[in-house]
Coordinates of C-alpha atoms in Angstrom, one line a residue:
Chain V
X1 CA 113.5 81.9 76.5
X2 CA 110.2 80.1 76.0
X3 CA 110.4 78.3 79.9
X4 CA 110.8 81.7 81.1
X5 CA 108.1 83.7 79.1
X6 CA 105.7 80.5 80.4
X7 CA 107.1 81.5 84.0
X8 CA 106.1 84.7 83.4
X9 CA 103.1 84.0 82.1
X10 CA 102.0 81.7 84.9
X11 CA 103.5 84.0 87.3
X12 CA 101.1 86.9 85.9
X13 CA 97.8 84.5 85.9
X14 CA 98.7 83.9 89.6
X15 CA 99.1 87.2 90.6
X16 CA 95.9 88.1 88.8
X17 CA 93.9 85.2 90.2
X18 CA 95.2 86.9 93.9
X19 CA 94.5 89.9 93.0
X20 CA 90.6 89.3 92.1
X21 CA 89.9 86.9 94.5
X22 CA 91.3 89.9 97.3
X23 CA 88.6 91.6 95.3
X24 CA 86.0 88.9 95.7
X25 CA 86.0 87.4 98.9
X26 CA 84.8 88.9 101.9
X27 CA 87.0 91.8 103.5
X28 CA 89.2 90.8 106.0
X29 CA 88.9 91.9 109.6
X30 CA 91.8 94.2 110.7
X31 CA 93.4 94.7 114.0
X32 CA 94.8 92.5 116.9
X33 CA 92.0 89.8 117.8
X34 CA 91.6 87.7 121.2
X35 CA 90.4 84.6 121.8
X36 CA 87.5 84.1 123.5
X37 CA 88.6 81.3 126.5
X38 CA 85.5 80.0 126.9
X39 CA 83.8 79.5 123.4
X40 CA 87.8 79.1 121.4
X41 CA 86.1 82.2 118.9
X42 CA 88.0 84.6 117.4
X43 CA 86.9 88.2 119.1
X44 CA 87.6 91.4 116.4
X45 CA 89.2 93.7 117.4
X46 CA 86.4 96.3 117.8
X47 CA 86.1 100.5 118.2
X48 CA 85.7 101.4 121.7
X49 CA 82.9 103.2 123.2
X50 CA 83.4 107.0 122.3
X51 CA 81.4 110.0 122.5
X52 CA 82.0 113.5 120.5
X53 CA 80.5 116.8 119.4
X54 CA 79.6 117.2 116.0
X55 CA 79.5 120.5 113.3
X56 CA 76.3 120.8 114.3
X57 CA 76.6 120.5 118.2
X58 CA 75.3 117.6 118.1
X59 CA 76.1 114.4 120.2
X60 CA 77.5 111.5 118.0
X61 CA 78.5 108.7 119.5
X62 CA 78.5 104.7 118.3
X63 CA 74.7 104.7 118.5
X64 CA 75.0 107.0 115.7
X65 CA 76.1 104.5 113.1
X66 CA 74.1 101.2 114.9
X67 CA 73.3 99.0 111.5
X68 CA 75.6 101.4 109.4
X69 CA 78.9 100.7 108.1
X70 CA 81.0 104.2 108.1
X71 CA 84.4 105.5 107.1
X72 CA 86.8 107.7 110.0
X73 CA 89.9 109.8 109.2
X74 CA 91.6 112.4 111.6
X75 CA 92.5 115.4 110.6
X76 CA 92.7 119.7 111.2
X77 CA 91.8 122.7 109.5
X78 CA 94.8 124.2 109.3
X79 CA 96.8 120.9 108.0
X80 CA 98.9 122.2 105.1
X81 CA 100.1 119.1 103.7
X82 CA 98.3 116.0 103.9
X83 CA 94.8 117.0 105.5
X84 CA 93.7 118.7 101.9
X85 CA 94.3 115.7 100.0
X86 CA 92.8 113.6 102.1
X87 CA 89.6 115.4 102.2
X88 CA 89.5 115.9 98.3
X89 CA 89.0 112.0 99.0
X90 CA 86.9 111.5 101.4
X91 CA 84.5 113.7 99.3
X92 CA 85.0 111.5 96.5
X93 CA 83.2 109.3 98.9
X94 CA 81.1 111.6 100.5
X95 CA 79.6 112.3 96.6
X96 CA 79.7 108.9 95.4
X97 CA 78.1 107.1 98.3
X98 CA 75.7 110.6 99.1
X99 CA 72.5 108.6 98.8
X100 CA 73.5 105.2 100.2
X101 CA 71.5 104.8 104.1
X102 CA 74.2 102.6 104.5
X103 CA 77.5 104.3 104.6
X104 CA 78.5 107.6 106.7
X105 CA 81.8 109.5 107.2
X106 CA 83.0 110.4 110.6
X107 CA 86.3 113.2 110.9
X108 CA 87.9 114.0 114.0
X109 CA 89.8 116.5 114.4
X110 CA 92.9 116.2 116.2
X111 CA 93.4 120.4 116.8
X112 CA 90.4 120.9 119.5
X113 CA 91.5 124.3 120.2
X114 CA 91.7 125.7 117.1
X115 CA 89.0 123.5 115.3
X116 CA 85.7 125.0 116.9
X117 CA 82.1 123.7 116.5
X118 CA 81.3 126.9 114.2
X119 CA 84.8 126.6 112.3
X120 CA 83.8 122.6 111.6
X121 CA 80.2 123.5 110.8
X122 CA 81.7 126.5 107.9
X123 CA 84.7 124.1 107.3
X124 CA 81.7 120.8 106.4
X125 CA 79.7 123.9 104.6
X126 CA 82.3 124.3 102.2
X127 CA 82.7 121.4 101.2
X128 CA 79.4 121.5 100.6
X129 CA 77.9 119.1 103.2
X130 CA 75.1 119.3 104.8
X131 CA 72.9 116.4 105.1
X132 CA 74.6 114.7 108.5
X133 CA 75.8 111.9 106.4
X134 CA 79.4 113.7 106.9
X135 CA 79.9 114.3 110.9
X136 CA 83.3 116.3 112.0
X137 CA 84.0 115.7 115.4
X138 CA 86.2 117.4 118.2
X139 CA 86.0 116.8 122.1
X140 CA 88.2 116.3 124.5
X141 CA 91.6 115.9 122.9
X142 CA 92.7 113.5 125.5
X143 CA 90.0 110.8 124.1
X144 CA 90.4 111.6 120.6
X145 CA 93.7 110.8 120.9
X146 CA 92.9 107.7 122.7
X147 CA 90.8 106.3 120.2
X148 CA 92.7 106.3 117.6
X149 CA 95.2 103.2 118.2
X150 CA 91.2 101.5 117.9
X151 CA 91.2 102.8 114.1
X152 CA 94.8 102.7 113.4
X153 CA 95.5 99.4 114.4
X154 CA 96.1 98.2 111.1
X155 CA 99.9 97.8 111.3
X156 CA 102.2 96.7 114.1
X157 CA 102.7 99.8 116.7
X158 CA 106.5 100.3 115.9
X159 CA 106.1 100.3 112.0
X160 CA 108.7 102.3 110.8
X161 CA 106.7 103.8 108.0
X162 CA 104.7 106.0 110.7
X163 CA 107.5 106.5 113.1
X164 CA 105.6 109.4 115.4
X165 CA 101.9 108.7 115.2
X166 CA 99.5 107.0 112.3
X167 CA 97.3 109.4 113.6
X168 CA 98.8 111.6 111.3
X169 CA 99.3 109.7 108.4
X170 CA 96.2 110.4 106.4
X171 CA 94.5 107.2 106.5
X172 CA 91.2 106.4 105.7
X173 CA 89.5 103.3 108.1
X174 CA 86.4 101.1 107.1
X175 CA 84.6 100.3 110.1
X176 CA 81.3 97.7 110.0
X177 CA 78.1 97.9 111.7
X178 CA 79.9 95.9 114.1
X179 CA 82.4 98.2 114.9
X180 CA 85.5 96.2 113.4
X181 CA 88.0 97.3 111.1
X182 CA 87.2 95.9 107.1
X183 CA 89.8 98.0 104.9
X184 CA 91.9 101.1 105.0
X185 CA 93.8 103.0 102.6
X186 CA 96.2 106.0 102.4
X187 CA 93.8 109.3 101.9
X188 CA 96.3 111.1 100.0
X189 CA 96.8 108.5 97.3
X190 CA 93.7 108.6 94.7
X191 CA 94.2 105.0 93.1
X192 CA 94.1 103.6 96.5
X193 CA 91.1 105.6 96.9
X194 CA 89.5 104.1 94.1
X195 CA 90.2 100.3 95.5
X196 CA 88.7 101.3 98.8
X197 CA 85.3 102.7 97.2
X198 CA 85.8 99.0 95.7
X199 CA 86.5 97.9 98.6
X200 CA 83.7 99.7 100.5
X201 CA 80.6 97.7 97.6
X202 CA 82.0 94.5 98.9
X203 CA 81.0 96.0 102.8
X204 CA 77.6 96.7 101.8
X205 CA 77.3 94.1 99.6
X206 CA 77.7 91.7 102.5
X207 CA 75.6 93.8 104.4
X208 CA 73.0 93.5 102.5
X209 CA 73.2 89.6 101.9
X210 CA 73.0 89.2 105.7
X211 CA 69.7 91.8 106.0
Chain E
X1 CA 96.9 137.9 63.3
X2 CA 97.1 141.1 65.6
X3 CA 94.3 140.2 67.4
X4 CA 95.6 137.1 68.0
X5 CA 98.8 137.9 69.3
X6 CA 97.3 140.3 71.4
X7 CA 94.7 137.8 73.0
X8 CA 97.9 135.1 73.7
X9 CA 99.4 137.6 75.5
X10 CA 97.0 138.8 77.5
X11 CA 96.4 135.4 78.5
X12 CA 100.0 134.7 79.2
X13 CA 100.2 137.8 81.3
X14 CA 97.3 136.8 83.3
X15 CA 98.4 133.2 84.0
X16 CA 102.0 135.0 85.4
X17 CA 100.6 137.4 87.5
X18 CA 102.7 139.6 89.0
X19 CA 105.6 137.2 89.8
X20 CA 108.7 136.0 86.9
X21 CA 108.9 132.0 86.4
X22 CA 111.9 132.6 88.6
X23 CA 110.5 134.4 91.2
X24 CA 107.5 131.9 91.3
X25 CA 109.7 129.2 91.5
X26 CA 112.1 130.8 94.4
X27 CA 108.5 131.3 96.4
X28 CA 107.8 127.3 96.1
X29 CA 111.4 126.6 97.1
X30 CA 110.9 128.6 100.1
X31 CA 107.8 127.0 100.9
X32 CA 109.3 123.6 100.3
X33 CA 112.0 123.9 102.7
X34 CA 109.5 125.7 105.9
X35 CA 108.0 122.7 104.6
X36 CA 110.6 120.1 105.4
X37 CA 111.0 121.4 109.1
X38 CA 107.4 120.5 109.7
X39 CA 107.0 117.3 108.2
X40 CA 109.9 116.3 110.4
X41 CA 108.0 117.7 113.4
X42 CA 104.7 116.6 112.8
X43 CA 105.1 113.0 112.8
X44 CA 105.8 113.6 116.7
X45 CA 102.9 115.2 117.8
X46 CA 101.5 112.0 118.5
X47 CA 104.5 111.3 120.9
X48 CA 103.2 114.5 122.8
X49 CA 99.8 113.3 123.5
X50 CA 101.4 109.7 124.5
X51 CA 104.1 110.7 126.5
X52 CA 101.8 113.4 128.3
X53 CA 99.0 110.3 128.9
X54 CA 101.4 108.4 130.6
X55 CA 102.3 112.0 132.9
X56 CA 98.9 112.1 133.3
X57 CA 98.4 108.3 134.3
X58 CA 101.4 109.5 136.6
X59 CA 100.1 112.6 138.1
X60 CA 97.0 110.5 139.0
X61 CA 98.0 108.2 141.1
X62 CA 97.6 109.0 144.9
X63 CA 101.2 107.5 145.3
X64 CA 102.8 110.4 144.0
X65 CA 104.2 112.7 146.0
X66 CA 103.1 116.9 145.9
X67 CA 107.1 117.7 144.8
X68 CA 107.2 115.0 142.2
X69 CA 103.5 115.8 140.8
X70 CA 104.8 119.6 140.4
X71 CA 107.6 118.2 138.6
X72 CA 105.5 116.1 136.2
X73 CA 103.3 119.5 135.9
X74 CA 106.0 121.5 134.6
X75 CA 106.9 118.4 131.9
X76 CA 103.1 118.4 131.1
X77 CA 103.0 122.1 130.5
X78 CA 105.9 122.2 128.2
X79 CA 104.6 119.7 126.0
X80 CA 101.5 121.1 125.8
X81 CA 103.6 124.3 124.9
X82 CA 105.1 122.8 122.3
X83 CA 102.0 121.3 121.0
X84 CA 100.1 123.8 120.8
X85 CA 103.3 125.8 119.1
X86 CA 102.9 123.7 116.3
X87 CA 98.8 123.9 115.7
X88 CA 99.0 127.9 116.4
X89 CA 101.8 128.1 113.6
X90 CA 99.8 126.1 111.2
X91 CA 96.7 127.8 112.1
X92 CA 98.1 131.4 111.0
X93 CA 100.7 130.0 108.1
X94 CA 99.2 131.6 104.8
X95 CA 100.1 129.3 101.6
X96 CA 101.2 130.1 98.7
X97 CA 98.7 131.3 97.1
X98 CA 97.2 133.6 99.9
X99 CA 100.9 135.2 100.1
X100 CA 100.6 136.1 96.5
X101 CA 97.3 137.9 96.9
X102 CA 98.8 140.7 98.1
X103 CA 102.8 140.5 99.0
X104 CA 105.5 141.3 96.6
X105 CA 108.2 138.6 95.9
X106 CA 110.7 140.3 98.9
X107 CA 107.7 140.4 101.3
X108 CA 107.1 136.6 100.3
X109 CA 110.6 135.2 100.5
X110 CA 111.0 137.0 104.0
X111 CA 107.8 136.1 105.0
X112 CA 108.5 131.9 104.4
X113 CA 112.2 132.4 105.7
X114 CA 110.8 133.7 109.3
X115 CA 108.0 131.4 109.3
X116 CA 111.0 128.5 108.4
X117 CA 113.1 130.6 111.6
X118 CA 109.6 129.5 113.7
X119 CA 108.8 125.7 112.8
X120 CA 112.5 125.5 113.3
X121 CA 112.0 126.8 116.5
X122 CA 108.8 124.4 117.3
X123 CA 110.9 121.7 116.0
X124 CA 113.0 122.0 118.8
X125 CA 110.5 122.8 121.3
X126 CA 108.7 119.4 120.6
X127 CA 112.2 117.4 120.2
X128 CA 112.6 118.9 123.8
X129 CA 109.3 118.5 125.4
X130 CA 109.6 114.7 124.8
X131 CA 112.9 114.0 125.6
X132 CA 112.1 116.0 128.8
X133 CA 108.8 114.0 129.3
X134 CA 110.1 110.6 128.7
X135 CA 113.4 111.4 130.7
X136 CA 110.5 111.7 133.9
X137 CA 108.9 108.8 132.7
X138 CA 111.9 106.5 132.3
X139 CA 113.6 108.2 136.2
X140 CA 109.9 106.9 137.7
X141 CA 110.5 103.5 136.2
X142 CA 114.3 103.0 137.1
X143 CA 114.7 101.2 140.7
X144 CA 114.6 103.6 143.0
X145 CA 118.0 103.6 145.3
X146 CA 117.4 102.7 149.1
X147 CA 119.1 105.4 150.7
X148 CA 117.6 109.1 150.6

């Protein structure tokens, strides 16, 4: 009985010791990676090129978060389920991180037709934002939709867990200032939340010891 | 002592509305199971856009013939049918709590069991869309027979 209550014991400290130093070290980088031929370098896998309309019918695009860190969901109006959730999160963030230079939010919506500018712009009103830090995009659906295998590549393409699209599946993606992927977690659950706001200081921590 | 029965049930009435515990809970059950017909659908709308990207990747190429690209059209427009199905329905679905603002429990219950009679129907429209669409994609990728 005493061998095993040291197992466990041991067992526990290691699992701890994992556990922080997940906490500690720097965020991983998330997504399928190439090597470069010529150099032998690991290239990220990195967020394409894109270009949408925000709230305020205004262009945002990646030059809009150059030297920023930022956060990207998808997501509709209407969404009965999961959507509501999910945004009860990401203002969590939105509050928390309100005055940081550093960090924005970025929404798509994946309903273009019904999702207007105007209905984003009284959607991002009440919720109370209204500083830019918070952009909710639509454009063409087509490239919305395209984009998001870019954020959503953090799992193998035929996980069962999202059998018909992780595009719905409430997640919410950390993207650096160099467009790679640092941390996700699942919007709806608000414990995982919490770990990614963790997860989000070690960003701009490491950020900042690079500026 | 009155008094403060009085408030306590005041209070009580106000928290229960206009709806019994039973009724309340009959309105969630109802809810619950429109519910379960569009979490099984949703998941798919995903598979829309991707099977109608690769129509599209299809209907692009100068290779393809007028009578095929007509074909493909008719594929394209019924998923985008059965897309837009789906946001429309969620767009005008009232919750719970909007239902309760001014329906009675018989106009709620009917109200969720035709709005569960339409996701049902969406269900199927999606189900069909992409077994439709990726029935044209997988025909295009078979090897094509030499005689005509």
């Amino acid at each position: 009985m005493k061998t095993i209550l040291l197992w466990l014991a041991s067992l526990s400290f290691i699992a701890i010791g994992c556990s922080t130093s997940q906490q500690q070290g720097p965020l991983p980088h998330y997504g399928f990676h190439k090597t470069d031929p010529a150099t032998g370098d690991t290239l990220y896998h990195k967020i394409r090129d894109f270009s949408f309309i925000d709230q305020d019918s205004q262009v945002v695009n990646n030059a809009t978060f150059a030297g920023k860190a930022y956060i990207a969901d998808f997501f509709f109006i209407s969404c009965p389920t999961i959507c509501p959730k999910v945004k009860k999160n990401m203002l969590r963030i939105y509050k928390r991180y309100r005055n940081d230079d550093r960090l924005m939010l970025l929404s798509h919506t994946i309903d273009v037709k019904h999702d207007t500018i105007p209905r984003l712009k009284a959607f991002a009103q009440g919720l109370g934002v209204d500083d830019g830090r918070w952009r909710f995009v639509t454009g063409v659906k087509s490239e919305i939709y395209a984009i998001t295998p870019d954020y959503m590549s953090i799992t193998p393409k035929e996980d069962p867990k999202f059998p018909g699209g992780f595009d719905h599946s409430g997640y919410l993606l950390l993207i650096d200032p160099n467009r790679h992927l640092r941390a996700y977690a699942d919007g709806t659950q608000d414990e995982e939340v919490d770990r990614f706001m963790d997860q989000i200081d070690l960003l701009l921590e490491e950020l900042d010891s690079k500026n | 002592m009155q008094r403060m029965m009085f408030l306590l049930l005041t209070l009580a009435l106000a928290a229960c509305g206009k709806y019994s515990k039973d009724e309340m809970a009959q309105q969630d059950k109802a809810f619950g199971l429109m519910m379960e017909a569009h979490d099984r659908a949703m998941p798919r709308m995903g598979e829309i856009e991707a099977v109608s990207g690769q129509l599209r990747t299809v209907m692009a190429d100068s290779t393809t013939t007028d009578s095929l690209k007509a074909v493909i059209l008719k594929g394209l427009e019924r998923l985008e049918k059965a897309d837009d199905g789906m946001m429309s329905w969620m767009a005008e679905l009232k919750t719970v709590e909007q239902v309760r603002e001014n329906m009675d429990h018989a106009a709620i219950m009917e109200y969720y069991k035709n709005e569960e009679t339409k996701i049902k129907i969406i269900e199927n429209d999606i189900a069909g869309s992409i077994s439709n669409g990726q029935a044209l994609l997988d025909a295009l990728k078979a090897p094509q027979s030499g005689g005509q």
